[in-house]
Amino acid sequence: MKSYRKELWFNVPSRRAFINITPQVEACVRESGVKEGLVLVNAMHITASVFINDDEPGLHQDFERWLEKLAPHEPVSQYRHNDTGEDNADAHLKRQVMGREVVVAITNGKLDFGPWEQIFYGEFDGRRPKRVLVKIIGE
Amino acid sequence: MKSYRKELWFNVPSRRAFINITPQVEACVRESGVKEGLVLVNAMHITASVFINDDEPGLHQDFERWLEKLAPHEPVSQYRHNDTGEDNADAHLKRQVMGREVVVAITNGKLDFGPWEQIFYGEFDGRRPKRVLVKIIGE
Amino acid sequence: MKSYRKELWFNVPSRRAFINITPQVEACVRESGVKEGLVLVNAMHITASVFINDDEPGLHQDFERWLEKLAPHEPVSQYRHNDTGEDNADAHLKRQVMGREVVVAITNGKLDFGPWEQIFYGEFDGRRPKRVLVKIIGE
């Protein structure tokens, strides 16, 4: 069994953003030399997500508006977590809707994807360096 | 390490449905010959889900009504994704709540499940052929 | 390839609670002897979650209030699942928001975590014995 590990770093200038990280994950799969296996891609921070959906800017606006409706940032005083001096309680909630991680099959040395699947880093509390972990096991 | 791959195809006649796919996944596990390992089951389309919950029709009605409340289909004009000519933005959102994939342990050649766990395909934009990927690794 | 399996049991005296199970999962990783691999941690019951977020009591209050807003327990008659004699339909819905499982990388024999990641058991219908499965594969 082979294993491979890499950290991807992001420093998003805004509070929230969606970034397509499929090319970086594909590069990891190639570098790993794994032909058949699984790749785990997870946010290492608890106010960010890794998820799979469509690379379409209109949809990303819909996600942004929808997540703000489900778990609004303002007023920050509505959240007990923010009593600690933070203002990011909403980011912890949004990340639960979008998920922490994805597990993707590797087949014949490639991400085994349907026609529109793309991997995104979802940032909900940016403006500082944060990491995504890529871990691959297989043969 | 053994690996196994199979696509399951669905063509749901309605826009939305929940289909119990546990027997198909069990057949894959048997066919793979893997006794100890992991099985990844994921929707290959970004307007569908694979999730684990109860096989109880009343609960499936509750899911349907609840998802419509969280991310209503109508009016389709409320979503920027639908400006592209699609009418399925809500399906992309519903799939985030229900999830893309499940990872299930294989122990002694069987799905290592609690008493009520069943695997479902959640379709949110049907009326066309769509796929689920089953990938198994182990020994 | 090595594999390892353990069940963790919980009997939460209240209907809902969040319990940090990171130490138990760390003990499993040590016991497994796996240095490079993946650990799957999943609720074996469909009214409970395993998720990764912050060990901060204010945030847990926020989760509790937020999940009650998204999928209220009362009135129990609003859910068709409860026509079966159950009163836990909301617990099935809450568990979808929080997720069934996490997959965590094992690197150098340890959980490969970011600075604040902690694993929680999320109980949404307690007052009876329920289980979490820990399955490890790797080398």
CSV table of C-alpha atoms in Angstrom, one decimal:
chain,number,residue,atom,x,y,z
A,1,MET,CA,0.0,0.0,0.0
A,2,LYS,CA,1.2,3.5,-0.9
A,3,SER,CA,0.4,6.6,1.0
A,4,TYR,CA,0.8,10.3,0.1
A,5,ARG,CA,0.2,13.5,2.0
A,6,LYS,CA,0.2,17.2,1.0
A,7,GLU,CA,-1.0,20.5,2.5
A,8,LEU,CA,-2.5,23.1,0.2
A,9,TRP,CA,-2.4,26.7,1.6
A,10,PHE,CA,-4.9,29.4,1.0
A,11,ASN,CA,-5.0,33.1,2.1
A,12,VAL,CA,-8.4,34.4,0.9
A,13,PRO,CA,-8.5,38.2,1.0
A,14,SER,CA,-12.3,38.3,1.7
A,15,ARG,CA,-14.3,36.7,4.5
A,16,ARG,CA,-16.0,34.2,2.1
A,17,ALA,CA,-15.0,32.6,-1.2
A,18,PHE,CA,-15.3,29.4,-3.2
A,19,ILE,CA,-12.0,28.2,-5.0
A,20,ASN,CA,-11.8,25.4,-7.5
A,21,ILE,CA,-8.9,23.2,-6.2
A,22,THR,CA,-9.4,20.3,-8.6
A,23,PRO,CA,-6.1,21.0,-10.5
A,24,GLN,CA,-4.1,20.9,-7.3
A,25,VAL,CA,-5.8,17.6,-6.2
A,26,GLU,CA,-5.2,16.1,-9.7
A,27,ALA,CA,-1.5,17.1,-9.4
A,28,CYS,CA,-1.3,15.3,-6.0
A,29,VAL,CA,-2.8,12.1,-7.5
A,30,ARG,CA,-0.2,12.1,-10.3
A,31,GLU,CA,2.6,12.8,-7.8
A,32,SER,CA,1.4,10.0,-5.5
A,33,GLY,CA,1.8,7.4,-8.3
A,34,VAL,CA,-1.4,5.7,-6.9
A,35,LYS,CA,-3.4,4.0,-9.7
A,36,GLU,CA,-6.3,2.5,-7.6
A,37,GLY,CA,-7.3,4.0,-4.2
A,38,LEU,CA,-9.0,6.8,-2.4
A,39,VAL,CA,-8.1,10.4,-1.9
A,40,LEU,CA,-9.3,12.3,1.2
A,41,VAL,CA,-9.5,16.1,0.8
A,42,ASN,CA,-10.4,18.0,4.0
A,43,ALA,CA,-10.3,21.4,5.4
A,44,MET,CA,-7.9,21.5,8.4
A,45,HIS,CA,-9.8,24.5,9.8
A,46,ILE,CA,-13.3,24.4,11.3
A,47,THR,CA,-14.6,27.5,9.6
A,48,ALA,CA,-14.0,26.2,6.1
A,49,SER,CA,-15.3,23.4,3.8
A,50,VAL,CA,-14.2,21.1,1.0
A,51,PHE,CA,-17.1,20.1,-1.2
A,52,ILE,CA,-17.9,18.9,-4.7
A,53,ASN,CA,-20.3,20.8,-6.9
A,54,ASP,CA,-20.5,22.8,-10.1
A,55,ASP,CA,-18.0,25.4,-11.3
A,56,GLU,CA,-20.6,27.9,-12.2
A,57,PRO,CA,-20.4,31.5,-10.9
A,58,GLY,CA,-24.2,32.0,-10.7
A,59,LEU,CA,-24.5,28.9,-8.5
A,60,HIS,CA,-21.7,30.2,-6.2
A,61,GLN,CA,-23.8,33.4,-5.7
A,62,ASP,CA,-26.8,31.2,-4.9
A,63,PHE,CA,-24.7,29.2,-2.3
A,64,GLU,CA,-23.5,32.5,-0.7
A,65,ARG,CA,-27.0,34.0,-0.5
A,66,TRP,CA,-28.5,30.7,0.7
A,67,LEU,CA,-25.9,30.1,3.5
A,68,GLU,CA,-26.4,33.7,4.7
A,69,LYS,CA,-30.1,33.0,5.0
A,70,LEU,CA,-29.5,29.7,6.8
A,71,ALA,CA,-26.8,31.0,9.1
A,72,PRO,CA,-26.5,34.8,8.9
A,73,HIS,CA,-23.2,36.5,9.9
A,74,GLU,CA,-25.1,39.5,11.4
A,75,PRO,CA,-26.0,40.3,14.1
A,76,VAL,CA,-22.8,38.7,15.5
A,77,SER,CA,-24.3,39.1,19.0
A,78,GLN,CA,-26.9,36.3,18.2
A,79,TYR,CA,-24.3,33.6,18.7
A,80,ARG,CA,-22.9,32.6,22.1
A,81,HIS,CA,-19.6,31.5,20.4
A,82,ASN,CA,-19.0,35.2,19.6
A,83,ASP,CA,-19.1,36.0,23.3
A,84,THR,CA,-15.5,34.6,23.3
A,85,GLY,CA,-14.4,37.6,21.2
A,86,GLU,CA,-14.8,35.8,17.9
A,87,ASP,CA,-17.2,37.0,15.2
A,88,ASN,CA,-17.2,33.8,13.2
A,89,ALA,CA,-19.8,31.6,14.7
A,90,ASP,CA,-21.8,31.7,11.4
A,91,ALA,CA,-18.7,30.3,9.6
A,92,HIS,CA,-18.7,27.2,11.9
A,93,LEU,CA,-22.4,26.6,11.1
A,94,LYS,CA,-22.0,27.2,7.3
A,95,ARG,CA,-19.2,24.7,7.2
A,96,GLN,CA,-21.6,22.0,8.6
A,97,VAL,CA,-24.0,22.6,5.7
A,98,MET,CA,-21.3,22.4,3.1
A,99,GLY,CA,-19.2,19.6,4.8
A,100,ARG,CA,-15.6,19.3,6.0
A,101,GLU,CA,-14.3,16.7,3.5
A,102,VAL,CA,-14.7,14.7,0.3
A,103,VAL,CA,-13.5,11.2,-0.4
A,104,VAL,CA,-12.9,10.6,-4.1
A,105,ALA,CA,-12.1,7.3,-5.9
A,106,ILE,CA,-8.8,7.0,-7.9
A,107,THR,CA,-9.2,4.7,-10.9
A,108,ASN,CA,-6.4,4.2,-13.5
A,109,GLY,CA,-4.4,7.0,-11.8
A,110,LYS,CA,-7.1,9.6,-12.1
A,111,LEU,CA,-9.9,11.2,-10.1
A,112,ASP,CA,-12.9,9.0,-10.9
A,113,PHE,CA,-15.4,11.8,-11.5
A,114,GLY,CA,-18.8,12.3,-13.2
A,115,PRO,CA,-19.1,14.9,-16.0
A,116,TRP,CA,-19.4,18.1,-13.8
A,117,GLU,CA,-17.8,17.2,-10.5
A,118,GLN,CA,-15.2,19.7,-9.3
A,119,ILE,CA,-13.6,20.1,-5.9
A,120,PHE,CA,-14.0,23.4,-4.1
A,121,TYR,CA,-12.4,25.0,-1.0
A,122,GLY,CA,-15.2,26.9,0.7
A,123,GLU,CA,-13.8,29.7,2.9
A,124,PHE,CA,-16.2,31.3,5.5
A,125,ASP,CA,-13.7,33.2,7.6
A,126,GLY,CA,-10.8,34.2,5.5
A,127,ARG,CA,-8.2,36.9,5.6
A,128,ARG,CA,-5.5,34.6,7.1
A,129,PRO,CA,-3.5,31.6,6.0
A,130,LYS,CA,-5.5,28.3,6.2
A,131,ARG,CA,-4.9,24.7,5.0
A,132,VAL,CA,-6.4,21.8,3.2
A,133,LEU,CA,-5.1,18.3,3.7
A,134,VAL,CA,-4.8,15.8,0.7
A,135,LYS,CA,-4.2,12.2,1.9
A,136,ILE,CA,-4.0,9.4,-0.6
A,137,ILE,CA,-3.9,5.6,0.0
A,138,GLY,CA,-3.9,2.9,-2.6
A,139,GLU,CA,-1.6,1.1,-5.0
B,1,MET,CA,-4.7,-4.6,-1.6
B,2,LYS,CA,-7.8,-5.3,-3.8
B,3,SER,CA,-9.8,-2.7,-5.5
B,4,TYR,CA,-13.2,-2.8,-7.2
B,5,ARG,CA,-15.3,-0.3,-9.2
B,6,LYS,CA,-18.9,-0.4,-10.4
B,7,GLU,CA,-21.3,2.2,-11.7
B,8,LEU,CA,-25.0,2.0,-10.8
B,9,TRP,CA,-27.4,3.7,-13.3
B,10,PHE,CA,-30.7,5.3,-12.4
B,11,ASN,CA,-33.4,7.0,-14.6
B,12,VAL,CA,-35.9,8.4,-12.1
B,13,PRO,CA,-39.2,9.3,-13.9
B,14,SER,CA,-39.9,12.2,-11.5
B,15,ARG,CA,-37.9,15.2,-10.5
B,16,ARG,CA,-37.2,14.0,-7.0
B,17,ALA,CA,-37.1,10.5,-5.3
B,18,PHE,CA,-35.3,8.5,-2.7
B,19,ILE,CA,-34.2,4.9,-3.7
B,20,ASN,CA,-32.8,2.3,-1.4
B,21,ILE,CA,-29.6,1.0,-3.1
B,22,THR,CA,-28.4,-1.1,-0.2
B,23,PRO,CA,-28.9,-4.4,-2.0
B,24,GLN,CA,-26.9,-3.2,-5.0
B,25,VAL,CA,-24.0,-2.1,-2.8
B,26,GLU,CA,-24.1,-5.4,-0.9
B,27,ALA,CA,-23.9,-7.2,-4.2
B,28,CYS,CA,-20.8,-5.1,-5.1
B,29,VAL,CA,-19.2,-6.0,-1.7
B,30,ARG,CA,-19.7,-9.7,-2.4
B,31,GLU,CA,-18.5,-9.4,-6.0
B,32,SER,CA,-15.3,-7.6,-4.8
B,33,GLY,CA,-14.2,-10.4,-2.6
B,34,VAL,CA,-13.0,-7.8,0.0
B,35,LYS,CA,-13.3,-9.0,3.6
B,36,GLU,CA,-11.9,-6.0,5.4
B,37,GLY,CA,-11.9,-2.5,3.9
B,38,LEU,CA,-13.9,0.6,3.0
B,39,VAL,CA,-16.6,1.2,0.4
B,40,LEU,CA,-17.1,4.6,-1.0
B,41,VAL,CA,-20.6,5.2,-2.6
B,42,ASN,CA,-21.0,8.6,-4.3
B,43,ALA,CA,-23.3,10.4,-6.7
B,44,MET,CA,-21.4,11.1,-9.9
B,45,HIS,CA,-23.8,14.0,-10.6
B,46,ILE,CA,-24.0,17.3,-8.6
B,47,THR,CA,-27.8,17.4,-8.3
B,48,ALA,CA,-28.1,14.1,-6.5
B,49,SER,CA,-27.0,12.6,-3.2
B,50,VAL,CA,-26.0,9.3,-1.6
B,51,PHE,CA,-26.9,9.2,2.1
B,52,ILE,CA,-27.7,6.8,4.9
B,53,ASN,CA,-30.9,7.0,6.9
B,54,ASP,CA,-34.1,5.1,7.6
B,55,ASP,CA,-36.2,3.2,5.0
B,56,GLU,CA,-39.5,4.6,6.2
B,57,PRO,CA,-41.9,6.3,3.7
B,58,GLY,CA,-43.2,8.9,6.3
B,59,LEU,CA,-39.6,10.1,6.9
B,60,HIS,CA,-39.0,10.4,3.2
B,61,GLN,CA,-42.1,12.6,2.9
B,62,ASP,CA,-40.6,14.7,5.8
B,63,PHE,CA,-37.2,14.9,3.9
B,64,GLU,CA,-39.0,16.1,0.8
B,65,ARG,CA,-41.1,18.8,2.5
B,66,TRP,CA,-38.1,19.9,4.7
B,67,LEU,CA,-35.7,20.2,1.7
B,68,GLU,CA,-38.4,22.2,-0.2
B,69,LYS,CA,-38.6,24.6,2.8
B,70,LEU,CA,-34.8,25.0,3.1
B,71,ALA,CA,-34.2,25.3,-0.7
B,72,PRO,CA,-37.5,25.8,-2.6
B,73,HIS,CA,-37.6,24.8,-6.3
B,74,GLU,CA,-40.0,27.7,-7.1
B,75,PRO,CA,-39.8,30.5,-8.1
B,76,VAL,CA,-36.9,29.3,-10.3
B,77,SER,CA,-36.0,33.0,-11.0
B,78,GLN,CA,-34.8,33.4,-7.4
B,79,TYR,CA,-31.5,31.6,-8.4
B,80,ARG,CA,-28.7,33.1,-10.5
B,81,HIS,CA,-27.7,29.5,-11.6
B,82,ASN,CA,-31.1,29.3,-13.4
B,83,ASP,CA,-30.1,32.4,-15.5
B,84,THR,CA,-28.0,29.9,-17.5
B,85,GLY,CA,-31.2,28.3,-18.8
B,86,GLU,CA,-31.2,25.6,-16.1
B,87,ASP,CA,-34.1,25.2,-13.6
B,88,ASN,CA,-32.2,23.0,-11.1
B,89,ALA,CA,-30.3,25.4,-8.8
B,90,ASP,CA,-32.4,24.1,-5.8
B,91,ALA,CA,-31.2,20.6,-6.6
B,92,HIS,CA,-27.6,21.7,-6.2
B,93,LEU,CA,-28.5,23.2,-2.8
B,94,LYS,CA,-30.5,20.2,-1.6
B,95,ARG,CA,-27.7,17.9,-2.5
B,96,GLN,CA,-25.4,19.8,-0.1
B,97,VAL,CA,-27.8,19.2,2.8
B,98,MET,CA,-28.1,15.5,2.1
B,99,GLY,CA,-24.4,15.0,1.1
B,100,ARG,CA,-22.6,13.6,-2.0
B,101,GLU,CA,-21.2,10.4,-0.6
B,102,VAL,CA,-21.0,7.8,2.2
B,103,VAL,CA,-18.0,5.7,3.3
B,104,VAL,CA,-19.0,2.4,4.9
B,105,ALA,CA,-16.8,-0.1,6.7
B,106,ILE,CA,-16.6,-3.6,5.3
B,107,THR,CA,-16.0,-6.2,8.1
B,108,ASN,CA,-16.0,-10.0,7.5
B,109,GLY,CA,-17.1,-9.4,3.9
B,110,LYS,CA,-20.2,-7.4,4.8
B,111,LEU,CA,-21.4,-3.8,5.2
B,112,ASP,CA,-20.7,-3.0,8.9
B,113,PHE,CA,-24.0,-1.4,9.7
B,114,GLY,CA,-26.1,-0.5,12.7
B,115,PRO,CA,-29.6,-1.9,13.0
B,116,TRP,CA,-31.4,0.7,10.8
B,117,GLU,CA,-28.7,1.9,8.4
B,118,GLN,CA,-29.7,1.8,4.8
B,119,ILE,CA,-28.1,3.5,1.8
B,120,PHE,CA,-30.2,5.8,-0.4
B,121,TYR,CA,-29.8,7.5,-3.8
B,122,GLY,CA,-31.4,10.9,-3.4
B,123,GLU,CA,-32.5,12.3,-6.8
B,124,PHE,CA,-33.3,16.0,-7.0
B,125,ASP,CA,-33.3,16.6,-10.8
B,126,GLY,CA,-34.3,13.3,-12.4
B,127,ARG,CA,-36.0,12.4,-15.7
B,128,ARG,CA,-32.6,11.4,-17.2
B,129,PRO,CA,-30.0,8.7,-16.8
B,130,LYS,CA,-27.6,9.4,-13.9
B,131,ARG,CA,-24.9,7.4,-12.1
B,132,VAL,CA,-23.6,6.3,-8.7
B,133,LEU,CA,-20.0,5.1,-8.2
B,134,VAL,CA,-19.2,2.3,-5.9
B,135,LYS,CA,-15.4,2.0,-5.2
B,136,ILE,CA,-14.1,-0.6,-2.8
B,137,ILE,CA,-10.5,-1.0,-1.4
B,138,GLY,CA,-9.3,-3.5,1.1
B,139,GLU,CA,-8.2,-7.2,1.4
C,1,MET,CA,-2.8,-3.8,4.8
C,2,LYS,CA,-3.9,-3.7,8.4
C,3,SER,CA,-7.5,-3.3,9.5
C,4,TYR,CA,-9.0,-2.5,12.9
C,5,ARG,CA,-12.5,-2.2,14.3
C,6,LYS,CA,-14.0,-0.9,17.5
C,7,GLU,CA,-17.4,0.1,18.7
C,8,LEU,CA,-17.8,3.0,21.1
C,9,TRP,CA,-21.0,3.0,23.3
C,10,PHE,CA,-22.9,6.0,24.6
C,11,ASN,CA,-26.0,6.3,26.8
C,12,VAL,CA,-26.8,10.0,26.8
C,13,PRO,CA,-29.2,10.9,29.6
C,14,SER,CA,-30.8,13.8,27.7
C,15,ARG,CA,-32.4,13.9,24.3
C,16,ARG,CA,-29.6,15.9,22.7
C,17,ALA,CA,-25.9,16.4,23.5
C,18,PHE,CA,-22.4,16.9,21.9
C,19,ILE,CA,-19.6,14.7,23.3
C,20,ASN,CA,-15.9,15.1,22.4
C,21,ILE,CA,-14.7,11.6,21.4
C,22,THR,CA,-11.3,12.5,20.1
C,23,PRO,CA,-9.4,10.8,23.0
C,24,GLN,CA,-11.3,7.5,22.3
C,25,VAL,CA,-10.5,7.7,18.5
C,26,GLU,CA,-6.8,8.5,19.3
C,27,ALA,CA,-6.7,5.4,21.5
C,28,CYS,CA,-8.1,3.3,18.7
C,29,VAL,CA,-5.4,4.7,16.3
C,30,ARG,CA,-2.7,3.8,18.8
C,31,GLU,CA,-4.2,0.3,19.4
C,32,SER,CA,-4.4,-0.4,15.6
C,33,GLY,CA,-0.7,0.1,15.1
C,34,VAL,CA,-1.5,1.8,11.8
C,35,LYS,CA,1.1,4.5,10.9
C,36,GLU,CA,-0.3,5.6,7.4
C,37,GLY,CA,-3.9,5.2,6.6
C,38,LEU,CA,-7.5,6.4,7.1
C,39,VAL,CA,-9.9,6.2,10.0
C,40,LEU,CA,-13.6,6.2,9.4
C,41,VAL,CA,-15.7,7.2,12.4
C,42,ASN,CA,-19.5,6.9,11.9
C,43,ALA,CA,-22.7,6.9,14.0
C,44,MET,CA,-24.3,3.4,13.7
C,45,HIS,CA,-27.7,5.0,14.4
C,46,ILE,CA,-29.6,7.2,12.1
C,47,THR,CA,-30.6,9.8,14.7
C,48,ALA,CA,-27.0,10.7,15.7
C,49,SER,CA,-24.0,12.3,14.0
C,50,VAL,CA,-20.2,12.2,14.0
C,51,PHE,CA,-18.7,15.5,13.0
C,52,ILE,CA,-15.6,17.6,13.4
C,53,ASN,CA,-15.7,21.2,14.8
C,54,ASP,CA,-14.7,23.3,17.8
C,55,ASP,CA,-14.7,22.2,21.4
C,56,GLU,CA,-16.3,25.5,22.6
C,57,PRO,CA,-19.4,25.4,24.8
C,58,GLY,CA,-20.9,28.6,23.3
C,59,LEU,CA,-20.7,27.1,19.8
C,60,HIS,CA,-22.4,24.0,21.0
C,61,GLN,CA,-25.3,26.2,22.3
C,62,ASP,CA,-25.4,27.8,18.9
C,63,PHE,CA,-25.5,24.4,17.1
C,64,GLU,CA,-28.4,23.4,19.4
C,65,ARG,CA,-30.4,26.5,18.8
C,66,TRP,CA,-29.7,26.6,15.1
C,67,LEU,CA,-30.7,22.9,14.5
C,68,GLU,CA,-33.9,23.5,16.5
C,69,LYS,CA,-34.6,26.4,14.1
C,70,LEU,CA,-33.8,24.3,10.9
C,71,ALA,CA,-35.7,21.2,12.1
C,72,PRO,CA,-37.8,21.8,15.3
C,73,HIS,CA,-38.7,18.9,17.6
C,74,GLU,CA,-42.1,20.4,18.3
C,75,PRO,CA,-44.9,20.1,17.3
C,76,VAL,CA,-44.1,16.4,16.8
C,77,SER,CA,-47.3,16.1,14.7
C,78,GLN,CA,-45.7,18.1,11.9
C,79,TYR,CA,-43.7,15.0,10.8
C,80,ARG,CA,-45.2,12.0,9.0
C,81,HIS,CA,-42.4,9.8,10.5
C,82,ASN,CA,-44.0,10.4,13.9
C,83,ASP,CA,-47.3,8.9,12.7
C,84,THR,CA,-45.4,5.5,13.2
C,85,GLY,CA,-45.4,6.2,17.0
C,86,GLU,CA,-42.0,7.7,17.1
C,87,ASP,CA,-41.3,11.3,18.2
C,88,ASN,CA,-37.8,11.6,16.7
C,89,ALA,CA,-38.3,12.7,13.0
C,90,ASP,CA,-36.5,15.9,13.8
C,91,ALA,CA,-33.5,13.9,14.9
C,92,HIS,CA,-33.3,12.2,11.5
C,93,LEU,CA,-33.2,15.6,9.9
C,94,LYS,CA,-30.7,17.2,12.3
C,95,ARG,CA,-28.4,14.3,11.6
C,96,GLN,CA,-28.4,15.1,7.9
C,97,VAL,CA,-27.2,18.7,8.6
C,98,MET,CA,-24.4,17.5,10.9
C,99,GLY,CA,-23.4,14.4,8.9
C,100,ARG,CA,-23.2,10.7,9.7
C,101,GLU,CA,-19.4,10.2,9.5
C,102,VAL,CA,-15.9,11.6,9.3
C,103,VAL,CA,-12.9,10.2,7.5
C,104,VAL,CA,-9.6,11.4,9.0
C,105,ALA,CA,-6.0,10.8,7.7
C,106,ILE,CA,-3.5,8.9,9.9
C,107,THR,CA,0.0,10.2,9.5
C,108,ASN,CA,3.0,8.9,11.5
C,109,GLY,CA,0.6,7.0,13.7
C,110,LYS,CA,-1.5,10.0,14.7
C,111,LEU,CA,-4.8,11.8,13.6
C,112,ASP,CA,-3.6,14.3,11.0
C,113,PHE,CA,-5.5,17.3,12.3
C,114,GLY,CA,-5.5,21.1,12.0
C,115,PRO,CA,-5.1,23.2,15.2
C,116,TRP,CA,-8.7,23.1,16.4
C,117,GLU,CA,-10.2,19.9,14.9
C,118,GLN,CA,-12.0,17.7,17.4
C,119,ILE,CA,-14.3,14.8,16.7
C,120,PHE,CA,-17.8,14.9,18.3
C,121,TYR,CA,-20.6,12.5,18.8
C,122,GLY,CA,-23.8,14.4,18.2
C,123,GLU,CA,-26.8,12.8,19.9
C,124,PHE,CA,-30.3,13.9,18.8
C,125,ASP,CA,-32.4,11.2,20.3
C,126,GLY,CA,-30.7,9.9,23.4
C,127,ARG,CA,-31.7,8.2,26.6
C,128,ARG,CA,-30.8,4.7,25.3
C,129,PRO,CA,-27.5,2.9,24.5
C,130,LYS,CA,-26.2,3.8,21.0
C,131,ARG,CA,-23.0,3.1,19.1
C,132,VAL,CA,-20.2,4.7,17.0
C,133,LEU,CA,-18.0,2.6,14.7
C,134,VAL,CA,-14.3,3.2,14.4
C,135,LYS,CA,-12.8,1.4,11.4
C,136,ILE,CA,-9.1,1.9,10.4
C,137,ILE,CA,-7.3,0.7,7.4
C,138,GLY,CA,-3.6,1.3,6.5
C,139,GLU,CA,-0.1,0.1,7.3
